[in-house]
PDB file of C-alpha atoms in Angstrom:
ATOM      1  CA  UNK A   1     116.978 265.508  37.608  1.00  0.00           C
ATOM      2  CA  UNK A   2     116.511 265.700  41.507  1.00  0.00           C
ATOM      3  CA  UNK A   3     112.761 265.454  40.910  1.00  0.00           C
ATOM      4  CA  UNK A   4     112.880 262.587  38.512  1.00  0.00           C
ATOM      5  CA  UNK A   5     115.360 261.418  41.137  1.00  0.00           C
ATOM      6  CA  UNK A   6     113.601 261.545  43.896  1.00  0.00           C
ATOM      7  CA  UNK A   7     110.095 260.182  42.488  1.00  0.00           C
ATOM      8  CA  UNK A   8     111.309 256.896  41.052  1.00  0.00           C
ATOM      9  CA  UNK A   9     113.208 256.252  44.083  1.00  0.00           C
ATOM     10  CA  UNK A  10     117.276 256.324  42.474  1.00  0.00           C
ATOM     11  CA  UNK A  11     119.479 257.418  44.776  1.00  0.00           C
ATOM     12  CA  UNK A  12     122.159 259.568  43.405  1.00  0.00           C
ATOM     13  CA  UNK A  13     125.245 261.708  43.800  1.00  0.00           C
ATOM     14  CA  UNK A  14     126.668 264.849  42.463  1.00  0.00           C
ATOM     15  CA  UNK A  15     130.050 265.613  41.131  1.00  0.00           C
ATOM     16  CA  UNK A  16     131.414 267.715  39.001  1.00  0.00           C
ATOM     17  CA  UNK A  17     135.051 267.435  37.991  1.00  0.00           C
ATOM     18  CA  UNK A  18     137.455 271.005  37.528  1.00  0.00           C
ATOM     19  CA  UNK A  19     138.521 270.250  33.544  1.00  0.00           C
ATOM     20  CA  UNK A  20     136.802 267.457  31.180  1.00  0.00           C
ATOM     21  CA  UNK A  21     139.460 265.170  31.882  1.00  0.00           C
ATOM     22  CA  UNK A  22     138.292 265.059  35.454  1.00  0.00           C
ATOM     23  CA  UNK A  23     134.710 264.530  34.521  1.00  0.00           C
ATOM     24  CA  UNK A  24     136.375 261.213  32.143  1.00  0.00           C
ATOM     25  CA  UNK A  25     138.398 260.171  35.177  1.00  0.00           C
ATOM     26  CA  UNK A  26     135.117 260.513  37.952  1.00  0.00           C
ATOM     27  CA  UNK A  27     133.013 258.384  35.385  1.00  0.00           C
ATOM     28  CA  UNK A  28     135.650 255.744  34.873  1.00  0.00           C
ATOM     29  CA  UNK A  29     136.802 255.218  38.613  1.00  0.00           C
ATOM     30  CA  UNK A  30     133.530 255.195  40.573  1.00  0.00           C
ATOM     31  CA  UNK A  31     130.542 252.778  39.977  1.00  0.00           C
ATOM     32  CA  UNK A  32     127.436 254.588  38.871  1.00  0.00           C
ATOM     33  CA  UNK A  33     125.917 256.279  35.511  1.00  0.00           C
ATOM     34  CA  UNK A  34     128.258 259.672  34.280  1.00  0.00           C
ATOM     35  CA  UNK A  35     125.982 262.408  32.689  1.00  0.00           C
ATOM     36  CA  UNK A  36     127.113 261.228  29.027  1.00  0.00           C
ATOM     37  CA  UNK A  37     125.710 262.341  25.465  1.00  0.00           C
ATOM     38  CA  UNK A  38     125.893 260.678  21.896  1.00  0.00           C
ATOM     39  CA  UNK A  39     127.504 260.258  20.192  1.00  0.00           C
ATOM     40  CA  UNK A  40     130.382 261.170  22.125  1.00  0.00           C
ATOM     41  CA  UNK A  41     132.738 258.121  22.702  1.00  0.00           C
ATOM     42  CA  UNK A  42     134.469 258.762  26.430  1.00  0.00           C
ATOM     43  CA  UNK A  43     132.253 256.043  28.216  1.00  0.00           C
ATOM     44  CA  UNK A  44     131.906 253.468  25.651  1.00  0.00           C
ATOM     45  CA  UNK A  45     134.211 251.326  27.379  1.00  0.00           C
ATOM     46  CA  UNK A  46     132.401 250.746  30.585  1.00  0.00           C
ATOM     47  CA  UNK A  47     128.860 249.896  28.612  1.00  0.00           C
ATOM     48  CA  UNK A  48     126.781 253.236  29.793  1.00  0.00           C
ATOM     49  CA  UNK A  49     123.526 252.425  28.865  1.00  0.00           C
ATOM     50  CA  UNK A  50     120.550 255.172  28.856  1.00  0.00           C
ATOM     51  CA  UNK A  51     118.060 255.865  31.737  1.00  0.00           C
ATOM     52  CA  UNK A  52     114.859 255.807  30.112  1.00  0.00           C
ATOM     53  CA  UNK A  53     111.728 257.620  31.988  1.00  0.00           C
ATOM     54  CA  UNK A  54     108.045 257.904  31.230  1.00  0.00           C
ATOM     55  CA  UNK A  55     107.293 259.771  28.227  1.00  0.00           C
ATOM     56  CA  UNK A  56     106.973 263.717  28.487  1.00  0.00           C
ATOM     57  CA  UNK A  57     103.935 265.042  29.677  1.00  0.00           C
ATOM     58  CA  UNK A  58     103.405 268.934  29.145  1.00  0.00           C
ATOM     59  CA  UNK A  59     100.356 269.087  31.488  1.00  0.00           C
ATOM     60  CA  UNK A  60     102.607 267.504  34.514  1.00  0.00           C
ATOM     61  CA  UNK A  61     105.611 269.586  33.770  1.00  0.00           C
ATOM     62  CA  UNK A  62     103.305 272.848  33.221  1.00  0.00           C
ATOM     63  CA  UNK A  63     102.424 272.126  37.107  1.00  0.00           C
ATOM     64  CA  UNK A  64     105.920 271.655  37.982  1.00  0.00           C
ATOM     65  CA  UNK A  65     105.579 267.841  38.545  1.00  0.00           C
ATOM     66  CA  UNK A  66     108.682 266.789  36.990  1.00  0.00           C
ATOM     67  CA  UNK A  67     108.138 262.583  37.140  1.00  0.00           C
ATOM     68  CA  UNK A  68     108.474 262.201  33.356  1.00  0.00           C
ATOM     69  CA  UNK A  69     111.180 262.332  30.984  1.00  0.00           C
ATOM     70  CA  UNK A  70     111.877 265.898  29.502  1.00  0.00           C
ATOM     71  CA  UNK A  71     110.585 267.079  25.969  1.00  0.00           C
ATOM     72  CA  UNK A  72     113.412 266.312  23.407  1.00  0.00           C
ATOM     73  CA  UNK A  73     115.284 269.406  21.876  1.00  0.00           C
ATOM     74  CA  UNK A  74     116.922 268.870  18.844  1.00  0.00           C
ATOM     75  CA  UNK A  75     120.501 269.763  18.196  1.00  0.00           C
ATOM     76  CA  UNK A  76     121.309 271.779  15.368  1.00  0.00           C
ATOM     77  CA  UNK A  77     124.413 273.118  13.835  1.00  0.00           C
ATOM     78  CA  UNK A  78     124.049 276.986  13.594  1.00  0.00           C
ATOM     79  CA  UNK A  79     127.331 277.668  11.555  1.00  0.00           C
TER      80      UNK A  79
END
């Protein structure tokens, strides 16, 4: 994230709350985009949208040049 950070010029902070209800409470109170995942519903309410980077590049990311978006893992359900 700091690299993709960094190269497109966002400027960004880092907090991380003590329990889950913190990490609710930080991403309600101050202005700016919570680390959030579908389709879980705690920030619907303030309209979090998606940061969308470049597509993933292999080749760059082999190098360590992390300017594009990261290669999608898909979730599965192991039990």
């Amino acid at each position: 994230l700091m690299q993709l950070a960094a190269h497109h010029s966002m400027p960004i902070a880092v907090a991380i709350g003590e329990t889950s209800k913190d990490w609710a409470e930080m991403g309600h109170k101050h202005k700016g985009t919570p680390y959030w995942w579908q389709p879980d519903v705690t920030f619907v309410d303030i309209g979090a949208t998606m940061i969308v980077f470049p597509p993933f590049k292999a080749e760059e990311h082999a190098r360590g040049f992390l300017r594009t978006n990261y290669e999608a893992v898909p979730v599965t359900k192991w039990m």
